[in-house]
Tab-separated table of C-alpha atoms in Angstrom:
chain	number	residue	atom	x	y	z
B	1	UNK	CA	88.428	119.712	109.212
B	2	UNK	CA	89.557	122.103	106.565
B	3	UNK	CA	90.777	120.105	103.311
B	4	UNK	CA	91.863	123.202	101.320
B	5	UNK	CA	95.334	122.398	101.703
B	6	UNK	CA	95.297	118.924	100.672
B	7	UNK	CA	97.127	117.911	97.569
B	8	UNK	CA	97.081	113.902	97.653
B	9	UNK	CA	94.900	111.076	98.586
B	10	UNK	CA	96.362	107.532	99.217
B	11	UNK	CA	94.143	104.711	99.189
B	12	UNK	CA	94.304	101.125	100.451
B	13	UNK	CA	92.868	98.389	98.038
B	14	UNK	CA	91.284	95.593	99.745
B	15	UNK	CA	88.421	96.305	101.830
B	16	UNK	CA	88.559	100.091	100.586
B	17	UNK	CA	88.511	99.858	96.889
B	18	UNK	CA	87.998	96.341	96.348
B	19	UNK	CA	85.356	93.968	97.858
B	20	UNK	CA	87.376	90.984	99.143
B	21	UNK	CA	84.300	88.934	100.161
B	22	UNK	CA	84.577	86.142	97.436
B	23	UNK	CA	88.495	85.986	97.531
B	24	UNK	CA	88.456	85.613	101.387
B	25	UNK	CA	85.731	82.690	101.015
B	26	UNK	CA	88.255	81.274	98.602
B	27	UNK	CA	91.198	81.487	100.691
B	28	UNK	CA	89.458	80.293	103.937
B	29	UNK	CA	88.392	77.282	101.744
B	30	UNK	CA	91.812	76.306	100.560
B	31	UNK	CA	93.219	76.823	103.929
B	32	UNK	CA	90.716	74.419	105.606
B	33	UNK	CA	91.605	71.733	102.853
B	34	UNK	CA	95.249	72.568	103.308
B	35	UNK	CA	95.297	72.233	107.094
B	36	UNK	CA	92.857	69.300	106.997
B	37	UNK	CA	95.367	67.515	104.768
B	38	UNK	CA	98.162	68.268	107.383
B	39	UNK	CA	96.242	66.811	110.016
B	40	UNK	CA	94.636	69.924	111.568
B	41	UNK	CA	91.049	69.551	110.543
B	42	UNK	CA	88.853	72.584	110.306
B	43	UNK	CA	86.184	73.732	108.202
B	44	UNK	CA	85.800	76.934	105.926
B	45	UNK	CA	82.738	78.023	108.253
B	46	UNK	CA	85.085	77.516	111.165
B	47	UNK	CA	87.911	79.623	109.638
B	48	UNK	CA	85.717	82.258	108.631
B	49	UNK	CA	84.038	82.681	112.047
B	50	UNK	CA	87.679	82.728	113.394
B	51	UNK	CA	88.699	85.588	111.237
B	52	UNK	CA	85.323	87.599	112.065
B	53	UNK	CA	86.134	87.081	115.826
B	54	UNK	CA	89.795	88.196	115.329
B	55	UNK	CA	88.895	91.194	113.643
B	56	UNK	CA	86.438	92.091	116.338
B	57	UNK	CA	89.141	91.609	118.790
B	58	UNK	CA	91.420	94.039	117.052
B	59	UNK	CA	93.798	91.447	115.748
B	60	UNK	CA	94.995	90.534	112.180
B	61	UNK	CA	92.068	88.494	110.931
B	62	UNK	CA	94.441	86.204	109.237
B	63	UNK	CA	97.061	85.309	111.942
B	64	UNK	CA	94.647	85.933	114.558
B	65	UNK	CA	92.427	83.126	112.982
B	66	UNK	CA	95.173	80.694	112.783
B	67	UNK	CA	96.011	81.500	116.495
B	68	UNK	CA	92.419	80.942	117.577
B	69	UNK	CA	92.070	77.643	115.986
B	70	UNK	CA	95.495	76.474	116.486
B	71	UNK	CA	96.519	76.463	112.851
B	72	UNK	CA	100.111	76.804	111.203
B	73	UNK	CA	98.974	79.389	108.580
B	74	UNK	CA	97.034	80.298	105.947
B	75	UNK	CA	97.370	79.713	102.140
B	76	UNK	CA	98.754	83.104	100.437
B	77	UNK	CA	96.291	85.714	99.406
B	78	UNK	CA	95.975	85.862	95.580
B	79	UNK	CA	93.190	88.471	95.003
B	80	UNK	CA	91.182	85.865	93.018
B	81	UNK	CA	87.654	86.823	93.108
B	82	UNK	CA	88.077	90.122	94.272
B	83	UNK	CA	85.722	92.730	92.745
B	84	UNK	CA	85.551	96.718	92.873
B	85	UNK	CA	82.998	98.324	95.061
B	86	UNK	CA	80.357	99.620	92.772
B	87	UNK	CA	81.093	103.266	93.537
B	88	UNK	CA	84.802	103.104	93.326
B	89	UNK	CA	85.232	104.397	89.668
B	90	UNK	CA	82.896	107.172	90.025
B	91	UNK	CA	84.304	108.387	93.252
B	92	UNK	CA	87.921	108.175	91.843
B	93	UNK	CA	86.985	109.862	88.919
B	94	UNK	CA	85.451	112.790	90.797
B	95	UNK	CA	88.491	113.175	93.279
B	96	UNK	CA	91.052	112.737	90.470
B	97	UNK	CA	89.591	116.115	89.151
B	98	UNK	CA	90.746	117.810	92.519
B	99	UNK	CA	93.509	115.770	93.859
B	100	UNK	CA	96.587	113.532	92.975
B	101	UNK	CA	95.725	110.012	93.899
B	102	UNK	CA	97.889	107.248	95.080
B	103	UNK	CA	97.959	103.561	96.534
B	104	UNK	CA	99.470	102.265	99.643
B	105	UNK	CA	98.320	98.584	100.002
B	106	UNK	CA	99.351	95.147	101.045
B	107	UNK	CA	98.832	93.343	97.848
B	108	UNK	CA	100.345	90.197	95.800
B	109	UNK	CA	102.355	90.806	92.778
B	110	UNK	CA	100.294	92.309	89.665
B	111	UNK	CA	98.808	95.130	91.461
B	112	UNK	CA	98.864	97.472	88.603
B	113	UNK	CA	97.572	94.880	86.180
B	114	UNK	CA	94.766	94.366	88.395
B	115	UNK	CA	93.916	98.106	88.589
B	116	UNK	CA	94.184	98.355	85.076
B	117	UNK	CA	91.739	95.333	84.589
B	118	UNK	CA	89.301	97.123	86.946
B	119	UNK	CA	89.731	100.249	84.734
B	120	UNK	CA	91.007	102.508	87.571
B	121	UNK	CA	94.928	102.486	86.759
B	122	UNK	CA	94.571	105.809	85.064
B	123	UNK	CA	93.711	107.692	88.170
B	124	UNK	CA	96.917	106.930	90.279
B	125	UNK	CA	100.012	108.932	89.968
B	126	UNK	CA	101.983	106.672	92.560
B	127	UNK	CA	101.218	102.978	93.439
B	128	UNK	CA	103.144	101.206	96.220
B	129	UNK	CA	102.314	97.510	96.795
B	130	UNK	CA	103.907	95.437	99.257
B	131	UNK	CA	105.274	92.505	97.096
B	132	UNK	CA	106.446	94.768	94.736
B	133	UNK	CA	108.088	96.981	97.299
B	134	UNK	CA	109.469	94.194	99.606
B	135	UNK	CA	107.784	95.924	102.695
B	136	UNK	CA	104.356	95.995	103.953
B	137	UNK	CA	102.013	97.964	106.416
B	138	UNK	CA	102.073	98.759	108.995
B	139	UNK	CA	105.868	99.414	108.474
B	140	UNK	CA	105.998	103.225	108.691
B	141	UNK	CA	108.785	103.125	105.845
B	142	UNK	CA	106.152	102.154	103.612
B	143	UNK	CA	104.145	105.285	104.043
B	144	UNK	CA	107.495	107.484	104.088
B	145	UNK	CA	108.211	106.041	100.406
B	146	UNK	CA	104.854	107.038	99.340
B	147	UNK	CA	105.299	110.569	100.480
B	148	UNK	CA	108.822	110.873	99.182
B	149	UNK	CA	107.707	109.533	95.560
B	150	UNK	CA	104.612	111.950	95.666
B	151	UNK	CA	106.694	114.959	96.482
B	152	UNK	CA	104.173	116.460	98.933
B	153	UNK	CA	104.318	116.689	102.886
B	154	UNK	CA	102.537	114.285	105.360
B	155	UNK	CA	100.246	117.103	106.192
B	156	UNK	CA	99.129	117.708	102.627
B	157	UNK	CA	98.017	113.955	102.388
B	158	UNK	CA	95.320	111.650	103.481
B	159	UNK	CA	95.339	108.101	103.957
B	160	UNK	CA	92.088	106.269	103.291
B	161	UNK	CA	91.658	102.647	104.391
B	162	UNK	CA	89.667	100.073	106.249
B	163	UNK	CA	92.053	98.959	109.104
B	164	UNK	CA	93.015	101.173	112.138
B	165	UNK	CA	96.303	98.987	112.841
B	166	UNK	CA	97.550	98.848	109.006
B	167	UNK	CA	96.167	102.294	107.679
B	168	UNK	CA	95.250	104.748	110.338
B	169	UNK	CA	98.029	104.286	113.132
B	170	UNK	CA	101.060	104.380	110.816
B	171	UNK	CA	99.712	107.237	108.682
B	172	UNK	CA	98.905	109.478	111.698
B	173	UNK	CA	102.317	108.873	113.205
B	174	UNK	CA	103.953	110.191	110.083
B	175	UNK	CA	101.689	113.332	110.040
B	176	UNK	CA	99.154	112.276	107.469
B	177	UNK	CA	95.596	112.810	107.875
B	178	UNK	CA	93.080	109.980	107.843
B	179	UNK	CA	89.845	108.357	106.840
B	180	UNK	CA	88.566	105.256	108.001
B	181	UNK	CA	86.165	103.337	105.721
B	182	UNK	CA	84.266	100.658	107.559
B	183	UNK	CA	83.855	97.884	104.915
B	184	UNK	CA	84.782	94.295	104.875
B	185	UNK	CA	86.384	92.364	107.969
B	186	UNK	CA	88.476	95.402	108.446
B	187	UNK	CA	85.442	97.464	109.252
B	188	UNK	CA	84.805	95.061	112.226
B	189	UNK	CA	87.907	96.023	114.029
B	190	UNK	CA	87.548	98.302	117.089
B	191	UNK	CA	89.179	101.447	117.924
B	192	UNK	CA	90.679	101.239	121.184
B	193	UNK	CA	93.133	104.259	121.241
B	194	UNK	CA	93.369	107.545	120.059
B	195	UNK	CA	96.271	106.780	117.940
B	196	UNK	CA	93.683	104.531	115.893
B	197	UNK	CA	90.996	107.038	115.702
B	198	UNK	CA	90.732	108.544	111.973
B	199	UNK	CA	89.979	112.245	111.421
B	200	UNK	CA	86.796	110.790	109.524
B	201	UNK	CA	84.866	107.692	109.516
B	202	UNK	CA	82.598	106.722	106.751
B	203	UNK	CA	80.488	103.538	105.648
B	204	UNK	CA	81.179	103.632	101.757
B	205	UNK	CA	83.267	105.240	99.268
B	206	UNK	CA	80.438	107.588	98.185
B	207	UNK	CA	80.685	109.316	101.421
B	208	UNK	CA	84.299	110.512	100.699
B	209	UNK	CA	82.603	113.125	98.489
B	210	UNK	CA	80.938	114.741	101.385
B	211	UNK	CA	84.596	115.398	102.674
B	212	UNK	CA	86.608	115.968	99.690
């Protein structure tokens, strides 16, 4: 696919730019402790296995895991323990020389502060975070807001994310191009329909430089 008319690249954060492994371990541990205290005993290992199973079934790995184990819910995600993938700064610096970059992500409050702490805030011209916006993926309005604020057309932009349900399907429906990056739990999710099939699929951020 020719990318010469592309002006914007929008990124998800968790599982795309940031490795959530440690933060998800923490969330599973705290949830197991909470549910056990509520009279629904489970272990961190059971919860993490259920999250993997749910992702492999194409379901949300949070609500899906709770459904599999009969739990009432998980503790809120707080991003503690989240770390950038090692290639992220170099890849963003390289891409920012050719494109405008943006964020469309389901994240807790303080997204811009975390991006600043990671040293990558400077690369993004538009940042939309679910908690700040009061709306979350896969709601198509979230993506429309990003396109409106960027001033580009959907066909002039790519959405780059790990989840078919939250990133690829809604972006394609709006007319954006898409890249699926198979990292983290989102990378386990299957593609079962054409609407979830990205224009490109990669296994690392560094591979983006072979596309753009």
